[in-house]
C-alpha positions in Angstrom: 39.9 3.2 30.2 39.8 -0.2 28.4 42.9 -0.5 26.1 42.3 -0.7 22.4 42.4 -4.2 21.0 45.5 -4.9 18.9 45.3 -4.9 15.2 45.3 -8.4 13.8 45.6 -9.9 10.3 44.1 -13.3 9.7 43.0 -15.6 6.9 39.5 -15.0 5.7 36.8 -17.7 5.3 33.5 -17.6 3.3 31.8 -16.6 6.5 33.6 -13.3 6.3 31.7 -12.3 3.2 29.5 -9.8 5.1 32.7 -8.1 6.5 34.3 -8.1 3.1 31.1 -6.5 1.7 31.0 -3.8 4.4 34.6 -2.7 3.8 34.1 -2.7 0.0 31.0 -0.5 0.3 32.8 1.9 2.7 35.9 2.2 0.4 34.4 5.0 -1.6 34.8 3.4 -5.1 33.5 5.3 -8.1 29.8 4.3 -8.5 30.4 3.4 -12.2 32.7 0.5 -11.1 31.3 -3.0 -10.9 32.9 -3.1 -7.5 29.9 -1.2 -6.1 27.5 -3.8 -7.4 29.2 -6.8 -5.7 26.9 -8.8 -3.4 27.6 -10.8 -0.3 26.6 -13.9 -2.2 29.2 -13.3 -4.8 31.9 -12.7 -2.2 30.9 -15.9 -0.4 31.2 -17.8 -3.7 34.6 -16.2 -4.5 36.0 -17.1 -1.1 34.7 -20.6 -1.5 36.2 -21.2 -4.9 39.0 -23.9 -5.2 42.3 -22.5 -4.2 40.8 -19.2 -3.3 41.0 -17.3 0.0 41.8 -13.9 1.5 42.8 -12.0 4.5 41.0 -9.6 6.8 42.6 -6.9 9.0 40.7 -6.4 12.3 40.8 -3.7 15.0 39.2 -5.8 17.7 36.1 -7.1 16.0 35.8 -4.4 13.3 37.1 -5.2 9.8 39.3 -2.4 8.6 40.9 -4.0 5.5 40.4 -6.9 3.2 42.0 -8.7 0.3 41.2 -11.8 -1.7 43.1 -14.1 -4.0 42.3 -16.8 -6.5 44.4 -19.0 -8.8 44.5 -18.6 -12.5 46.2 -21.7 -13.7 49.4 -23.1 -12.1 51.6 -20.1 -12.5 49.4 -17.1 -11.6 47.7 -16.1 -8.3 45.3 -13.2 -8.8 44.9 -10.6 -6.1 41.5 -8.9 -5.8 39.1 -7.0 -3.6 41.9 -5.0 -1.8 40.1 -2.4 0.3 40.8 -0.4 3.4 38.3 1.8 5.2 39.1 5.5 4.7 39.5 6.1 8.5 42.2 3.3 8.6 44.3 4.5 5.7 47.9 5.6 6.2 48.7 2.8 8.6 50.2 0.4 6.1 47.3 -2.0 6.0 47.1 -2.1 2.2 50.8 -3.1 2.0 50.4 -5.8 4.7 47.4 -7.3 2.9 49.2 -7.4 -0.4 52.3 -9.0 1.2 50.1 -11.6 2.8 48.9 -12.7 -0.6 52.4 -12.7 -1.9 53.4 -15.1 0.8 50.6 -17.4 -0.2 51.9 -17.2 -3.8 55.5 -18.0 -2.7 54.4 -21.0 -0.6 52.2 -22.3 -3.3 54.8 -22.1 -6.0 53.2 -19.4 -8.1 55.5 -17.6 -10.5 53.6 -14.3 -10.2 50.8 -12.3 -8.6 48.5 -10.5 -11.0 45.9 -7.9 -10.2 43.6 -5.6 -12.1 43.0 -1.9 -11.5 39.6 -0.4 -12.6 39.7 2.4 -15.1 37.8 4.3 -12.4 40.5 3.8 -9.7 43.7 4.8 -11.4 44.9 6.8 -8.4 46.1 3.5 -6.7 48.6 2.7 -9.4 51.5 4.4 -7.6 50.8 2.2 -4.5 51.2 -0.9 -6.6 54.3 0.5 -8.3 55.9 1.1 -4.9 55.2 -2.5 -4.0 56.9 -3.8 -7.1 54.1 -4.3 -9.6 54.4 -3.3 -13.2 51.8 -2.7 -15.9 51.7 -5.6 -18.3 49.6 -4.8 -21.4 49.9 -8.5 -22.6 48.6 -10.0 -19.4 44.9 -10.9 -19.0 42.8 -10.7 -15.8 40.7 -13.8 -16.0 37.9 -12.6 -13.6 37.2 -9.2 -15.2 33.6 -8.0 -15.4 32.3 -8.1 -19.0 30.2 -5.1 -18.2 33.1 -2.8 -17.2 35.9 -1.2 -19.3 39.1 -3.3 -19.6 41.1 -2.9 -16.4 44.8 -2.0 -16.2 46.6 -5.3 -15.4 49.7 -5.3 -13.2 52.1 -8.2 -12.5 54.8 -9.0 -9.9 57.2 -11.9 -10.2 57.5 -14.0 -7.0 60.9 -15.4 -6.1 59.6 -17.4 -3.2 62.7 -16.7 -0.9 62.2 -15.4 2.6 63.4 -12.1 3.9 67.1 -11.9 4.2 67.7 -14.1 1.2 68.3 -13.1 -2.5 67.8 -15.3 -5.5 70.2 -14.4 -8.4 71.6 -15.9 -11.6 75.0 -17.5 -11.4 78.0 -16.2 -13.4 81.2 -17.9 -14.5 82.8 -16.4 -11.4 80.5 -18.6 -9.3 81.9 -21.8 -10.8 83.8 -22.8 -7.7 80.8 -22.2 -5.5 78.6 -24.4 -7.8 81.3 -27.1 -7.8 81.5 -27.1 -4.0 77.7 -27.3 -3.6 77.7 -30.2 -6.0 80.3 -32.1 -3.9 78.3 -31.4 -0.8 75.1 -32.6 -2.5 76.7 -36.0 -3.3 78.1 -36.3 0.2 74.5 -35.9 1.6 73.4 -38.6 -0.8 76.1 -40.9 0.3 77.4 -41.2 -3.3 81.1 -41.6 -4.1 82.2 -38.1 -5.1 85.2 -36.2 -3.9 87.8 -33.5 -4.7 88.9 -35.2 -7.9 85.5 -35.0 -9.4 85.1 -31.4 -8.2 88.4 -30.4 -9.8 87.1 -31.8 -13.1 83.7 -30.3 -12.8 84.9 -26.7 -12.2 86.3 -26.0 -15.7 83.4 -27.9 -17.2 80.7 -25.7 -15.6 82.8 -22.5 -16.2 82.7 -23.2 -19.9 79.0 -23.9 -20.0 78.1 -20.9 -17.9 79.9 -18.8 -20.4 78.2 -20.5 -23.4 74.8 -20.3 -21.8 74.2 -24.1 -21.9 74.3 -24.3 -18.1 72.1 -21.8 -16.3 72.9 -21.4 -12.6 70.6 -20.1 -9.8 72.1 -19.1 -6.4 70.5 -17.9 -3.2 72.6 -15.6 -1.1 72.4 -14.9 2.6 74.7 -12.5 4.4 76.8 -12.2 1.2 77.3 -16.0 1.0 75.8 -18.4 -1.5 73.9 -20.9 0.7 71.8 -22.7 -1.9 71.9 -23.4 -5.6 70.7 -25.3 -8.6 71.5 -25.7 -12.3 69.6 -25.9 -15.5 71.1 -27.6 -18.5 69.7 -27.0 -22.0 70.3 -30.2 -23.9 70.1 -30.8 -27.6 67.0 -33.0 -28.0 65.0 -34.4 -30.9 61.5 -33.0 -31.3 58.9 -35.4 -30.1 55.4 -35.9 -29.0 55.9 -34.3 -25.6 57.6 -31.2 -27.1 58.3 -30.1 -30.6 61.3 -28.0 -29.4 64.9 -29.1 -30.2 66.1 -28.7 -26.7 65.2 -30.2 -23.3 65.7 -28.7 -19.9 67.4 -30.8 -17.2 67.5 -29.7 -13.6 70.5 -30.7 -11.5 72.7 -29.7 -8.6 69.9 -28.7 -6.3 71.6 -28.0 -2.9 70.8 -26.1 0.3 73.2 -25.8 3.2 71.9 -27.8 6.2 71.4 -24.7 8.5 69.2 -23.0 5.8 66.9 -25.9 5.1 63.2 -26.0 5.8 62.8 -22.4 4.6 61.5 -23.0 1.1 64.9 -22.4 -0.6 64.9 -25.6 -2.6 61.3 -24.9 -3.7 62.3 -21.4 -4.8 65.2 -22.8 -6.9 63.0 -25.3 -8.6 60.4 -22.6 -9.4 63.2 -20.4 -10.8 64.3 -23.2 -13.1 60.6 -23.9 -14.1 60.1 -20.2 -15.0 63.3 -20.2 -17.1 62.2 -23.4 -18.9 58.8 -21.9 -19.7 60.3 -18.6 -20.8 62.5 -20.4 -23.3 59.4 -22.0 -24.8 60.2 -25.5 -23.6 57.5 -27.8 -22.2 59.5 -30.6 -20.6 61.8 -30.3 -17.5 63.5 -33.5 -16.3 65.6 -34.4 -13.2 67.0 -37.3 -11.2 65.6 -37.2 -7.7 67.4 -38.1 -4.5 65.3 -39.9 -1.9 65.3 -36.7 0.2 64.3 -34.5 -2.7 61.6 -36.8 -4.2 58.7 -35.6 -2.0 59.3 -32.0 -3.0 59.5 -32.8 -6.7 56.3 -34.9 -6.5 54.5 -32.1 -4.7 55.6 -29.7 -7.4 54.1 -31.9 -10.1 57.0 -34.0 -11.3 56.1 -37.5 -12.3 58.2 -40.7 -12.5 59.1 -41.9 -16.0 60.1 -45.2 -17.5 63.8 -44.2 -17.9 66.4 -47.0 -17.5 70.2 -46.9 -17.2 73.0 -49.3 -18.0 76.4 -48.5 -16.4 79.1 -50.2 -18.5 81.9 -52.1 -16.9 85.3 -53.0 -18.4 84.1 -56.4 -19.6 81.0 -55.2 -21.3 
């Protein structure tokens, strides 16, 4: 007997549109749903859209499950076309396909994954709830069919940290950890900074963590903080970039050497960006090290015309 081919999960291409269509038509969706009227041409176009993609679960050469995704702005990745053939259900394929899209969102810096559930398919809501999705009546699904009833929209925040790591908010009890990370950051930059600076910084950051003018983000691994960043909320005059009376300033981004190249710095920057947006602020500034500059540029930060004068005793 020839052994069964292993189940594989791979990225989809526009050429997989016929396989997507076959799985969708076999999924047993209510005939009133616009899902049942989807054509291969529409699927090919959806998989070809800028930033779009998908995944396909295969048993040998047979497609058993599919999922698509498509960006909606810079912060949201929409999940769509999740389907598993009836005979393949109960094997965790739906969960694997959803998690594959979430990994894309994390790598791409999206703050959330959003999906829509048809009014004719409400039985799947518990599955999404189990996977961490919550109904959001204020969210909008940008790709909804105008010929169908308004869908139920669900959202899940994406932290962007890999398995085994936890992103959390810092508290005043973390002041010494933040101070030590700041010292290590300057050491990596080759800047003159030592225990004396750290001793002065500790009480300073403790007071501002308590007042809420310094917001800290830490990533834990094995019960130890291995990465961190801070966000200061500065009094700022309203201007043409932002009418708000505060400006967000990102600082103290640090990852322990043995935990680098795992997306932790990116996750910290995204956490600070989400917090900035949540507070209604439009401008987030920072001072980039040579090592950090490529990441910040990739995430959309741009150089400014800022200048600095360091005063000496004779000035």
